[in-house]
Coordinates of N, CA, C and O in Angstrom, one line a residue:
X1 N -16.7 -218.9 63.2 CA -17.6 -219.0 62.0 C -16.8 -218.5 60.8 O -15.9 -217.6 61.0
X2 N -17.2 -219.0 59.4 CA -16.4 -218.3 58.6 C -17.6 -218.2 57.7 O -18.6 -218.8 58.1
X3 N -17.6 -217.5 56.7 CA -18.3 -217.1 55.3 C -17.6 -217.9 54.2 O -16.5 -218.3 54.2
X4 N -18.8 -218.2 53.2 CA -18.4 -219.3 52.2 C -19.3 -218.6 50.9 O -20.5 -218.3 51.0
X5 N -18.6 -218.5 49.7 CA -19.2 -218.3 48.3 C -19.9 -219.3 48.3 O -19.4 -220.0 49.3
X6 N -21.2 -220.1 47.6 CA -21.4 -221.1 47.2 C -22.3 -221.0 46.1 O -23.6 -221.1 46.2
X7 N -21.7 -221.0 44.8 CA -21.8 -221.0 43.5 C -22.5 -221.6 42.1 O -22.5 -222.8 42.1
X8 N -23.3 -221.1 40.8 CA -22.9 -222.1 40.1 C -22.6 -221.2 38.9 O -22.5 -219.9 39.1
X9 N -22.4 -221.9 37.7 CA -22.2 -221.2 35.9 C -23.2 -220.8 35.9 O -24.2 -221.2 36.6
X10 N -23.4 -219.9 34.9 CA -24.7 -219.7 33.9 C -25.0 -220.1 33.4 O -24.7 -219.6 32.3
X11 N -25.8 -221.1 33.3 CA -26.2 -221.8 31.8 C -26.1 -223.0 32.7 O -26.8 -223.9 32.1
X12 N -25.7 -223.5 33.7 CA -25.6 -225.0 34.6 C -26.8 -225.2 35.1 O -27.1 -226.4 35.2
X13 N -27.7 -224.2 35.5 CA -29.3 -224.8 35.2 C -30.0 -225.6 34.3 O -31.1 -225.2 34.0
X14 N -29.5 -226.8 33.6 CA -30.3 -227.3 32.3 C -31.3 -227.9 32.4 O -31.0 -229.0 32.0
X15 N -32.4 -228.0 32.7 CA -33.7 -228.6 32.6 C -34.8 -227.7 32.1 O -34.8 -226.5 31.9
X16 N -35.7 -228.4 31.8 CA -37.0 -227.6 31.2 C -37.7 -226.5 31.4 O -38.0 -226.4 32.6
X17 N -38.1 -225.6 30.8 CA -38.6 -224.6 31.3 C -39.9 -224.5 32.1 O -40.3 -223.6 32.8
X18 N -40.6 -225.8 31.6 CA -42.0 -225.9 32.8 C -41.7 -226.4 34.1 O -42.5 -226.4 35.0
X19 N -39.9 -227.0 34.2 CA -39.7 -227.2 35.9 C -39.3 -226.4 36.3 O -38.3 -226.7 37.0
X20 N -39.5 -224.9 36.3 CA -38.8 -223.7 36.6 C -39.1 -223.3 37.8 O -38.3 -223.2 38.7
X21 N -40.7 -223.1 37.8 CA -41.6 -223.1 38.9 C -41.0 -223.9 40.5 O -40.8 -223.6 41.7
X22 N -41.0 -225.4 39.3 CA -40.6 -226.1 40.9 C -39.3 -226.3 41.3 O -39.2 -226.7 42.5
X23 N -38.2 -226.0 40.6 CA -37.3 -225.7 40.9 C -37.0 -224.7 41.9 O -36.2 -225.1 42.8
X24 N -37.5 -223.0 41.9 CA -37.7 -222.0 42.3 C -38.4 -222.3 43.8 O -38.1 -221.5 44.7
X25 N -39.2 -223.4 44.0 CA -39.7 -223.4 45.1 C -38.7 -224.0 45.9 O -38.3 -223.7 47.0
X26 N -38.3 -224.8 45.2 CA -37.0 -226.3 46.3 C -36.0 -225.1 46.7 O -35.6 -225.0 47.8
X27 N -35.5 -224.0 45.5 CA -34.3 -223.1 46.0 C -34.8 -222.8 46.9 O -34.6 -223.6 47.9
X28 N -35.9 -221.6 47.0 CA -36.4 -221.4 48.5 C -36.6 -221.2 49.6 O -36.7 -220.3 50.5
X29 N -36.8 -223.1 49.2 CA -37.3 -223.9 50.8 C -35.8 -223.6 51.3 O -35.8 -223.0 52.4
X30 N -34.5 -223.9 50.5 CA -33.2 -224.0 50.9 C -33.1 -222.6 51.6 O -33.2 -222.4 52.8
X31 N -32.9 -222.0 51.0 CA -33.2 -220.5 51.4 C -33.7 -220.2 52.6 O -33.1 -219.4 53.3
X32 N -35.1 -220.9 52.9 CA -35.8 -220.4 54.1 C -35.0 -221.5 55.3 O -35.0 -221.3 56.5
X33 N -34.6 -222.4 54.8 CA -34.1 -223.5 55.8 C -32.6 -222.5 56.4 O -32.6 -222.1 57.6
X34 N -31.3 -222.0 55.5 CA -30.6 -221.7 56.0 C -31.1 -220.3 57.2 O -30.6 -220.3 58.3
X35 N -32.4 -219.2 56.7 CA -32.6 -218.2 57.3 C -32.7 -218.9 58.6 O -32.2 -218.6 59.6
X36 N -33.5 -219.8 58.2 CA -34.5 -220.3 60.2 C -32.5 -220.9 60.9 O -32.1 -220.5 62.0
X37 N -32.0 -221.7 60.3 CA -30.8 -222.1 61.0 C -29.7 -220.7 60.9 O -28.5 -220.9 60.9
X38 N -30.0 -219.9 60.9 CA -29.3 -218.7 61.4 C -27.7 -218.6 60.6 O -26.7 -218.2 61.2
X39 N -27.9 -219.1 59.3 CA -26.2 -219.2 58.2 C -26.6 -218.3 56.6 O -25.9 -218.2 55.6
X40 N -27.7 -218.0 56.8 CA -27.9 -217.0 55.8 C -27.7 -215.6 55.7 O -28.5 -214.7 56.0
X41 N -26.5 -215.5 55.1 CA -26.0 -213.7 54.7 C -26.7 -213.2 53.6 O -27.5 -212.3 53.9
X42 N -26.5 -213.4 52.5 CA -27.1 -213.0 51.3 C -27.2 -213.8 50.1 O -26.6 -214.8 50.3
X43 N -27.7 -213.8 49.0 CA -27.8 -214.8 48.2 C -28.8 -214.1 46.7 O -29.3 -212.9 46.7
X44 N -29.0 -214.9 45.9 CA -29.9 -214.7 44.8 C -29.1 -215.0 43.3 O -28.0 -215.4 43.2
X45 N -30.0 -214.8 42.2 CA -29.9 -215.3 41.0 C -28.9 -214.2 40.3 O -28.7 -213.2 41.1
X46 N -28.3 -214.0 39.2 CA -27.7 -213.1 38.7 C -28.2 -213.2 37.3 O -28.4 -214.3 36.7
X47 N -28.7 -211.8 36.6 CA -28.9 -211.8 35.3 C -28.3 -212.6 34.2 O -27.1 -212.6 34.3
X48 N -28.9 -213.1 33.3 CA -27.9 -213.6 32.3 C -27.4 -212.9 30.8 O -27.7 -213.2 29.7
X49 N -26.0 -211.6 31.5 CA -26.1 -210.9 31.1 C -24.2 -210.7 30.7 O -23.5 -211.1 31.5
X50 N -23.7 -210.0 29.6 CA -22.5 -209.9 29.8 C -22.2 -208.6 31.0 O -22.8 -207.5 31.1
X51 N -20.9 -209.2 31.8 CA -20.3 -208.1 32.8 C -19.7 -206.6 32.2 O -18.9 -206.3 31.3
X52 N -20.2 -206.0 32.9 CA -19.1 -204.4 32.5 C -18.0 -204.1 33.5 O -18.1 -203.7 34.6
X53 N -16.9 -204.5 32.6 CA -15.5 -204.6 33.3 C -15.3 -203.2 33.5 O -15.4 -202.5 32.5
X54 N -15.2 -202.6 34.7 CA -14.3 -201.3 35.1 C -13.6 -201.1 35.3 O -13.5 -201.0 36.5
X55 N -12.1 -200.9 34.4 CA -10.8 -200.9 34.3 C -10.3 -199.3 35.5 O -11.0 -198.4 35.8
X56 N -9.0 -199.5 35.8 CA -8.7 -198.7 37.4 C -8.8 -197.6 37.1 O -9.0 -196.7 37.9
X57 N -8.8 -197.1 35.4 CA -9.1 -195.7 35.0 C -10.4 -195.3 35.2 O -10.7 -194.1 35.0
X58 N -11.4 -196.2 35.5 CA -13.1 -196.0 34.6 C -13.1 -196.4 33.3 O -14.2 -196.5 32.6
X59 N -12.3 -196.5 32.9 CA -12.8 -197.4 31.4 C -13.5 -198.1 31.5 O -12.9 -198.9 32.2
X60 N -15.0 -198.8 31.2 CA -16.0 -199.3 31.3 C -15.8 -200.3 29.6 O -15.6 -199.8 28.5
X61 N -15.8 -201.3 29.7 CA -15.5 -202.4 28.7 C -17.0 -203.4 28.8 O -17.6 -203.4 29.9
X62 N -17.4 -204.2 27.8 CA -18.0 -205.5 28.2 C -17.4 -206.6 28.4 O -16.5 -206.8 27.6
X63 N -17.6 -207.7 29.4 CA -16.9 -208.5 30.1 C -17.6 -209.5 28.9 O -18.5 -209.4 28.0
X64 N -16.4 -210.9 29.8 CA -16.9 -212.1 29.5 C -18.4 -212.7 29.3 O -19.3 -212.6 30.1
X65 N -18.3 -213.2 28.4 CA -19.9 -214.2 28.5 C -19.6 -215.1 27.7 O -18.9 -214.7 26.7
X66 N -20.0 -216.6 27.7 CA -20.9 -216.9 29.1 C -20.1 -217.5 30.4 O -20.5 -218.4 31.2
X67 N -19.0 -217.1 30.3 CA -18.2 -217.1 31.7 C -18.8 -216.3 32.8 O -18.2 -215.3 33.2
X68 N -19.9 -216.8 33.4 CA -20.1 -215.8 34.3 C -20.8 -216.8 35.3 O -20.8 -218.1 35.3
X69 N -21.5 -215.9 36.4 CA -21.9 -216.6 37.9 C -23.5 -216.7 37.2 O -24.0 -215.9 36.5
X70 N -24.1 -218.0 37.5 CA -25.4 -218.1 37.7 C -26.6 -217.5 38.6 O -27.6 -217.0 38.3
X71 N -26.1 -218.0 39.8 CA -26.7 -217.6 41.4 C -25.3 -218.0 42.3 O -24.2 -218.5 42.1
X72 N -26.0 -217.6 43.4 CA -25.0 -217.4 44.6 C -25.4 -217.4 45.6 O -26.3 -216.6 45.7
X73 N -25.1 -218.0 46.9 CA -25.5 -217.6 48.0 C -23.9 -217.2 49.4 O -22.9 -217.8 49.0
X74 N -23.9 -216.8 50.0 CA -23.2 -216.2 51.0 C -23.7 -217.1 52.2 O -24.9 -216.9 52.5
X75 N -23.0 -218.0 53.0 CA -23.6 -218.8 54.2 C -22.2 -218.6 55.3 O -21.0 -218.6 54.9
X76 N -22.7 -218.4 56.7 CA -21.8 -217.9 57.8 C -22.0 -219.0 58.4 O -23.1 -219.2 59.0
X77 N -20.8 -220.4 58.5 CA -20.7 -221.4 59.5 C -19.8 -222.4 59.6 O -19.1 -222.7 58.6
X78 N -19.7 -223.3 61.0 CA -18.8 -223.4 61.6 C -17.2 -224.0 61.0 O -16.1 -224.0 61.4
X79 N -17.8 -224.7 59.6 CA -16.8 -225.7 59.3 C -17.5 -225.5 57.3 O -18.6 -225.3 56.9
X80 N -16.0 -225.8 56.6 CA -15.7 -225.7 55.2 C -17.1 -227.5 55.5 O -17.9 -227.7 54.6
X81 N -17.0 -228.0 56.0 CA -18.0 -229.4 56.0 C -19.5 -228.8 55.9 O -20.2 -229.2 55.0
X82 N -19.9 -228.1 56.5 CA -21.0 -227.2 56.7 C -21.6 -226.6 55.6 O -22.8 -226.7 55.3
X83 N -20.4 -225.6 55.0 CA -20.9 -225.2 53.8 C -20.8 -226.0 52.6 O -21.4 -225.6 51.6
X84 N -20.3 -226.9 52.4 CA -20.3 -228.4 51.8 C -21.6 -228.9 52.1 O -22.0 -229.6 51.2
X85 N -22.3 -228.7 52.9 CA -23.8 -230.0 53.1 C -24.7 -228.6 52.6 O -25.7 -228.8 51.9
X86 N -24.3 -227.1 52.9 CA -25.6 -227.0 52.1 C -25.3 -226.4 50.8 O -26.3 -226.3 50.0
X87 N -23.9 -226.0 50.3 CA -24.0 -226.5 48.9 C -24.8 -227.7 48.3 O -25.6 -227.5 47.4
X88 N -24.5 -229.0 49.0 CA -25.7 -230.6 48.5 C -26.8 -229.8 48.5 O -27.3 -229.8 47.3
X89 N -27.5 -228.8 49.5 CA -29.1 -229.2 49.4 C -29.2 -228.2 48.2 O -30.1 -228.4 47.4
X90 N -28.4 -227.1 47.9 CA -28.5 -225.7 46.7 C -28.3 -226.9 45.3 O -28.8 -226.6 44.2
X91 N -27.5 -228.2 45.7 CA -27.1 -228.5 44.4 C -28.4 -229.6 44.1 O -28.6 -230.3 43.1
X92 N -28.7 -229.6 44.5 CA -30.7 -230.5 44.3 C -31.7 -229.3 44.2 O -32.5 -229.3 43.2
X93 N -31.7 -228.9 44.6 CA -32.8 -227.7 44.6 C -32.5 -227.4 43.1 O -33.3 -227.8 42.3
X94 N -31.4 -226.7 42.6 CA -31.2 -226.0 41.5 C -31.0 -226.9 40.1 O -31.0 -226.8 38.8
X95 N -30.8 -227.6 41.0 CA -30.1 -229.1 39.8 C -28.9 -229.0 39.4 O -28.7 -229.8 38.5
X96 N -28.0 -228.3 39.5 CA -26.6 -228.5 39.3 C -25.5 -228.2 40.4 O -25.6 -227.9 41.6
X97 N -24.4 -228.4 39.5 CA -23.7 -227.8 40.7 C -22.9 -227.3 41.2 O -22.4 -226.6 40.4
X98 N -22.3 -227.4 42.4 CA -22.2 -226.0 42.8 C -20.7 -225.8 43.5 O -20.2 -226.8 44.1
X99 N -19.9 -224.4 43.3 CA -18.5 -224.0 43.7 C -18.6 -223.5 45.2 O -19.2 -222.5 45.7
X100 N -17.6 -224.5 45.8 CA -18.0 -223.6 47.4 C -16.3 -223.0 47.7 O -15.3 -223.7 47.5
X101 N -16.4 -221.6 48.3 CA -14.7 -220.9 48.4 C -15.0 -220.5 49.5 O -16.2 -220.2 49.7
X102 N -13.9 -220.3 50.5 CA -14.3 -219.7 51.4 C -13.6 -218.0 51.5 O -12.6 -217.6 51.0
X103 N -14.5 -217.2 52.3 CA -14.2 -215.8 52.0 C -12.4 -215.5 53.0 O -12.1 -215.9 54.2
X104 N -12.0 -215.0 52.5 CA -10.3 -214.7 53.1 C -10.9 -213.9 54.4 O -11.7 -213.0 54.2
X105 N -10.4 -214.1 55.9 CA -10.9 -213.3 57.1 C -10.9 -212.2 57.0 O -9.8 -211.9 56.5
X106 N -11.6 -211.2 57.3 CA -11.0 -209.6 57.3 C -12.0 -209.1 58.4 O -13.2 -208.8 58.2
X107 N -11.2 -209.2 59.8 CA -12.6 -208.4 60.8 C -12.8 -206.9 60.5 O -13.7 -206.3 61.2
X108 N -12.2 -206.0 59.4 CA -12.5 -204.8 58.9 C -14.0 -205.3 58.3 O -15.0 -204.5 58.3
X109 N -14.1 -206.0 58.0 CA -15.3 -206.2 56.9 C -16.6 -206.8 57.5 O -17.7 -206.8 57.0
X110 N -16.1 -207.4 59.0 CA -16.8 -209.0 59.3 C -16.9 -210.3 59.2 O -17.9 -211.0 59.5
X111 N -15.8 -210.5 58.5 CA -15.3 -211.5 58.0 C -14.4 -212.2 59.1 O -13.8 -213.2 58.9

């Protein structure tokens, strides 16, 4: 099994604010589909907010915007094809779409 980023921008949600609701339910379902098929690590929305870069001293800076992550989910499975099909279902649910990477192995980590 491997772990996969699966991504979008900030701002790549474009549609109306009264399909928000139903948008939020289709993520979800995706959501509850990957839990029940046993490929869900972690996942969720990220503020839309500028980053605070912490430089190797602690120098604390404000980052980029609006270069940043929208949402995200983390999925554990068998094939880069796999996390490809449920990026499709994240990229319907959310309506845009979406970056899939795969995480570099590290069995220190569980990876």
């Amino acid at each position: 099994m491997a772990r996969y980023l699966i991504s979008f921008d900030d701002g790549a949600m474009a549609f109306p604010e009264e399909e928000m609701a139903a948008v939020g339910e289709a993520a979800h379902a995706v959501v509850r589909a990957a839990q029940e098929a046993g490929v869900w690590i972690f996942g969720g929305g990220v503020e839309s907010q500028r980053a605070s870069i912490v430089a190797t001293d602690g120098t604390v800076t404000d980052g980029p915007y609006p270069e940043a992550i929208g949402g995200f989910c983390v999925v554990d499975v068998p094939s880069r094809e796999d996390a490809l099909a449920w990026a499709a279902k994240n990229a319907g649910a959310c309506r845009c779409a979406q970056e899939v990477r795969e995480f570099m192995p590290d069995p220190a980590v569980g990876n």
